[in-house]
Short mmCIF file of C-alpha atoms in Angstrom, two decimals:
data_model
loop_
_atom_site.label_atom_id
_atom_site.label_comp_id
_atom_site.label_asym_id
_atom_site.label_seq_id
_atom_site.Cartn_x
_atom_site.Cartn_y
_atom_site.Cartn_z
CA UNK Z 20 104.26 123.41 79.68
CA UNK Z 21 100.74 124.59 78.75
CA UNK Z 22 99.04 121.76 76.31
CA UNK Z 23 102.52 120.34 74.76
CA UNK Z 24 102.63 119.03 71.56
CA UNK Z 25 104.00 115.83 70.28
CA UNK Z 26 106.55 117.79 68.08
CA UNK Z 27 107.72 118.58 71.53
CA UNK Z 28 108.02 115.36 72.82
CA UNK Z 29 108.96 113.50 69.86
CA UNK Z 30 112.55 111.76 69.18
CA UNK Z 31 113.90 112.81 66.00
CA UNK Z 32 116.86 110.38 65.39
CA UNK Z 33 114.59 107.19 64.71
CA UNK Z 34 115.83 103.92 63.93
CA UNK Z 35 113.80 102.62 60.45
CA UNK Z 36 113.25 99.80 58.23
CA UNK Z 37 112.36 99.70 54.57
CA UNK Z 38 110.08 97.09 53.09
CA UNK Z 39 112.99 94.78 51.78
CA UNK Z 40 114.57 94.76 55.23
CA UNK Z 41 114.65 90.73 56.08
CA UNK Z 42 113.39 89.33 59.38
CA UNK Z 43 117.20 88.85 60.48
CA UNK Z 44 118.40 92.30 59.83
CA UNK Z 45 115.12 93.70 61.81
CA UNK Z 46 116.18 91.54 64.82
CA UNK Z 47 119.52 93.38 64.60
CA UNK Z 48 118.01 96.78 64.42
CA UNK Z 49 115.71 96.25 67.29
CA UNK Z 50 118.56 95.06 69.34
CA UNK Z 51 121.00 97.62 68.23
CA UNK Z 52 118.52 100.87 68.61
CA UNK Z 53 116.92 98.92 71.93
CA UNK Z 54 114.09 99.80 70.68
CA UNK Z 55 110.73 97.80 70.66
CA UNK Z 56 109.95 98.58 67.15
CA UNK Z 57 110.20 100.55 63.79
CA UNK Z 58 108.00 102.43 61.29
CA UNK Z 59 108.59 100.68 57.57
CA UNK Z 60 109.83 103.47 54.57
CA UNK Z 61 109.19 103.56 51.46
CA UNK Z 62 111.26 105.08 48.90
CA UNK Z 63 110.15 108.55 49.17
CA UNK Z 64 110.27 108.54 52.92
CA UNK Z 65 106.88 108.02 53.80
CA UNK Z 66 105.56 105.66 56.77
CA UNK Z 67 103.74 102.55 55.26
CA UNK Z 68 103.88 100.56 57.93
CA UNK Z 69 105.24 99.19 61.84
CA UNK Z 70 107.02 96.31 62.80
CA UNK Z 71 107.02 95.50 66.65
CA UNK Z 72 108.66 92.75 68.46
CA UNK Z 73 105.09 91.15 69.11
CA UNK Z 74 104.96 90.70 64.95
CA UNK Z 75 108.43 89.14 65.08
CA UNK Z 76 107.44 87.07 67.77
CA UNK Z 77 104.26 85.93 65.73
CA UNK Z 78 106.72 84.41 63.30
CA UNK Z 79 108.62 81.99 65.78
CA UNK Z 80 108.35 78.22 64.27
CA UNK Z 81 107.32 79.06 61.14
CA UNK Z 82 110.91 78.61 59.11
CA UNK Z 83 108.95 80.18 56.20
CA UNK Z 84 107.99 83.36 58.08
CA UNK Z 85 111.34 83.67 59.05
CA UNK Z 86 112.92 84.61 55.70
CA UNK Z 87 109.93 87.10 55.55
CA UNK Z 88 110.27 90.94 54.71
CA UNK Z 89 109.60 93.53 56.35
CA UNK Z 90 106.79 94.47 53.90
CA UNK Z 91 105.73 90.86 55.11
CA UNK Z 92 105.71 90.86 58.57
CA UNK Z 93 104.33 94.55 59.09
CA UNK Z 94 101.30 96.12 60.52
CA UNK Z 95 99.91 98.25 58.07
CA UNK Z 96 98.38 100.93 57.37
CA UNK Z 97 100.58 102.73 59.99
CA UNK Z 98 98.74 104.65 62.54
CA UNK Z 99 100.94 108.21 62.38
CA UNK Z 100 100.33 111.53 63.80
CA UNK Z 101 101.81 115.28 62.65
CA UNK Z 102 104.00 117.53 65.07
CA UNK Z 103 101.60 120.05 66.21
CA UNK Z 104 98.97 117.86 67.08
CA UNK Z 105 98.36 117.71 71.27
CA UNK Z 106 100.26 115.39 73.14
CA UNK Z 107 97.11 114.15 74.96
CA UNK Z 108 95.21 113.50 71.66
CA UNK Z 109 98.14 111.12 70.59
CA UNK Z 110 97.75 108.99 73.84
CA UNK Z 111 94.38 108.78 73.07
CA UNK Z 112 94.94 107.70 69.73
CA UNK Z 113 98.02 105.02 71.09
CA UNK Z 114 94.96 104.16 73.82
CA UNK Z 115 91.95 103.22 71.06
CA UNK Z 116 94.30 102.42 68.85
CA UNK Z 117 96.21 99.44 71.30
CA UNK Z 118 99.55 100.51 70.22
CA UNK Z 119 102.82 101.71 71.87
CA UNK Z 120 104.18 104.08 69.62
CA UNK Z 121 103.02 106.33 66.57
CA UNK Z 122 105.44 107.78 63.84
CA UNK Z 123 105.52 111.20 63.47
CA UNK Z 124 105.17 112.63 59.95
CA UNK Z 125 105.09 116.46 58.13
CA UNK Z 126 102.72 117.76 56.21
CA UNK Z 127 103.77 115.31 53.34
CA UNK Z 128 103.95 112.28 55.25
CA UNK Z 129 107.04 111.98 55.41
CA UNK Z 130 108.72 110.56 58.62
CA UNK Z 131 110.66 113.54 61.38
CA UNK Z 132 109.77 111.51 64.12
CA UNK Z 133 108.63 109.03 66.55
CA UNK Z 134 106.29 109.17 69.88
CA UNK Z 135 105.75 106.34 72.68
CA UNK Z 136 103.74 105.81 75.65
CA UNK Z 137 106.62 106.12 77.54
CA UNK Z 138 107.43 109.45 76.48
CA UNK Z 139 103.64 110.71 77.19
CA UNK Z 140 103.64 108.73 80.65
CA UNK Z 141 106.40 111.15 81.75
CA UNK Z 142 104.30 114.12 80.85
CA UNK Z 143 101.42 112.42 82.71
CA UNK Z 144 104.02 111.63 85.74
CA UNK Z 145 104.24 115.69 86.64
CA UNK Z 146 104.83 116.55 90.54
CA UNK Z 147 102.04 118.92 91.88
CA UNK Z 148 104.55 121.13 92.43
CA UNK Z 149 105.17 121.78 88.63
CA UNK Z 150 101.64 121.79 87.92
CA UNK Z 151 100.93 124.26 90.57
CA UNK Z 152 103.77 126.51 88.97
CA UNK Z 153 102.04 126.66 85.63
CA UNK Z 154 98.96 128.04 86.68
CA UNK Z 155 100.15 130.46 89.12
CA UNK Z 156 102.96 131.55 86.44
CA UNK Z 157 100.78 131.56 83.47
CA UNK Z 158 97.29 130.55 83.73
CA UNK Z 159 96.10 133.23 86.48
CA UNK Z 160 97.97 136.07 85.32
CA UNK Z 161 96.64 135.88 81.60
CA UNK Z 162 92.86 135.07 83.45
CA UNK Z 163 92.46 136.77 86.46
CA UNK Z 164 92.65 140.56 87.29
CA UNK Z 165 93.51 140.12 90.86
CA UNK Z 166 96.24 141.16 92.81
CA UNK Z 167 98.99 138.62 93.21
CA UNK Z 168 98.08 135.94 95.75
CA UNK Z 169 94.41 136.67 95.88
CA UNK Z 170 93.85 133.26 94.22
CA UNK Z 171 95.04 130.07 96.11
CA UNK Z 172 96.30 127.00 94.10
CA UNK Z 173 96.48 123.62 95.77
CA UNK Z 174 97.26 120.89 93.74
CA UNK Z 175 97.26 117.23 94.81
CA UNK Z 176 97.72 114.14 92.72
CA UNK Z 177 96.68 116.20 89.79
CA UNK Z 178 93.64 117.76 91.14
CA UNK Z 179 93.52 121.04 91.39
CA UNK Z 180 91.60 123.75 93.90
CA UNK Z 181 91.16 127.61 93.02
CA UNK Z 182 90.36 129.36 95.89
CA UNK Z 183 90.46 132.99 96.51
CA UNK Z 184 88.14 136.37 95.57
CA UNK Z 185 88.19 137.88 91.96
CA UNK Z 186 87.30 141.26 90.74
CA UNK Z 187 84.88 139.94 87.85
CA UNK Z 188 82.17 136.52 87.74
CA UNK Z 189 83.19 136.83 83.71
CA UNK Z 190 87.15 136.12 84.63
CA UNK Z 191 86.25 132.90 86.12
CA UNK Z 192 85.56 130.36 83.08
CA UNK Z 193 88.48 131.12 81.49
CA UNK Z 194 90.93 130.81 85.11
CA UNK Z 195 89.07 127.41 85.18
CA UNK Z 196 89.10 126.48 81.27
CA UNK Z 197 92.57 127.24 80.82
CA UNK Z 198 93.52 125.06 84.40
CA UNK Z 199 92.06 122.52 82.72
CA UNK Z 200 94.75 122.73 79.42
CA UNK Z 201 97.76 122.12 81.51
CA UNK Z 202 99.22 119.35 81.34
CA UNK Z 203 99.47 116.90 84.08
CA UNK Z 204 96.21 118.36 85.56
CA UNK Z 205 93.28 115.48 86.14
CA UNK Z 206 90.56 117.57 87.78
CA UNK Z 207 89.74 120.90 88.81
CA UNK Z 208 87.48 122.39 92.01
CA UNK Z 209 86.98 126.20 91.87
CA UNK Z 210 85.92 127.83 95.37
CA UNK Z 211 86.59 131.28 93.34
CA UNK Z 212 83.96 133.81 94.43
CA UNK Z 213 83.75 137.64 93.27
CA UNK Z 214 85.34 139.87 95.64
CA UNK Z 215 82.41 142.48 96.08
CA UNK Z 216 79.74 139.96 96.56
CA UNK Z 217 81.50 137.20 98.08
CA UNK Z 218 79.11 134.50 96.74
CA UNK Z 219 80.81 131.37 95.46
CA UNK Z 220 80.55 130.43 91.87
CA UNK Z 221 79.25 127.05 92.50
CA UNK Z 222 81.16 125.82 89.36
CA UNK Z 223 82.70 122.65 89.92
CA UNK Z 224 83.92 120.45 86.42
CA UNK Z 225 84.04 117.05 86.29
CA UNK Z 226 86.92 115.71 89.14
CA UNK Z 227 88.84 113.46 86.26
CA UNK Z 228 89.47 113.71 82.45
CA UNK Z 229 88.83 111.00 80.13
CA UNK Z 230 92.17 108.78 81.13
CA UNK Z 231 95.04 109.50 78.43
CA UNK Z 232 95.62 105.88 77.84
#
């Protein structure tokens, strides 16, 4: 679970619009797909635009707008992101951005895929318990050369404390850099200390990230 990606949260089977779809067949395909909107396709595939419920709604009274296309009634350019990027860099960009969902496209721009805030509020929603798990299953034994258990891990509403003697000052950074990367994790407080001198490491990060959006 160590820095996901949004390849690895993405849905692949994504409901879609081309610019010619009309403002009654997108009503259908949002209420079909229960889904709270669509990227916009062009011929070749690529993402040129989104159409949300809010820019239906924009059209309600207007009898004109009504018989608009999509092409018409889209937000464009669409704001899209590729597979390998991080999943907390994409709720960043859905945070400045002000939008609730970002198409996911290859190296061609071509759609695979779709990511919402929903699906990165579940990866922000992880239990301390499966937080805690990462680190002492793969953070510490990739960062610290210490017997097993030397190094306490408490974890509580994503903050998390390192507590316990290492052999080296140098394998502290990294056990607190790579803390950091996991996902779910808001703040970390290191009470590491080296084992043969027993002074603490008075290295304490910042107690929050910047908020994911």
């Amino acid at each position: 679970m160590l820095m996901l990606t949004v390849g690895e949260l993405m849905t692949s089977r994504v409901a879609r619009a081309r610019p010619g779809t009309s403002f009654e067949g997108l009503v259908r395909l949002l209420r079909r797909r229960r889904v709270s909107g669509v990227p916009v396709l062009d011929g070749d595939d690529k993402v040129v635009g989104v159409v949300s419920e809010k820019d239906l709604r924009k059209t309600r009274g207007n009898a004109g707008a009504r018989r608009g296309t999509a092409a018409e009634l889209m937000s464009s350019p669409a704001i899209t992101v590729h597979p390998e990027q991080r999943a907390v860099d994409a709720a960043r960009v859905m945070d400045r951005h002000g939008v609730n969902r970002l198409p996911v496209v290859d190296e061609e721009d071509r759609l695979i895929g779709i990511v919402t805030r929903g699906d990165l509020l579940r990866l922000f929603l992880r239990t301390d318990a499966a937080i805690r798990a990462d680190i002492e299953d793969r953070v510490l034994p990739r960062t610290v050369r210490a017997a097993e258990g030397a190094v306490r891990v408490e974890v509580r509403d994503g903050v998390v404390m390192l507590d316990g003697r290492v052999p080296a000052t140098a394998d502290i950074p990294g056990a607190v850099r790579q803390t950091w990367r996991v996902d779910g994790v808001t703040g970390v407080v290191t009470r590491l200390r080296t084992g043969h001198d027993g002074r603490a490491t008075g290295q304490e990060p910042p107690a929050e990230r910047e908020p994911a959006g």
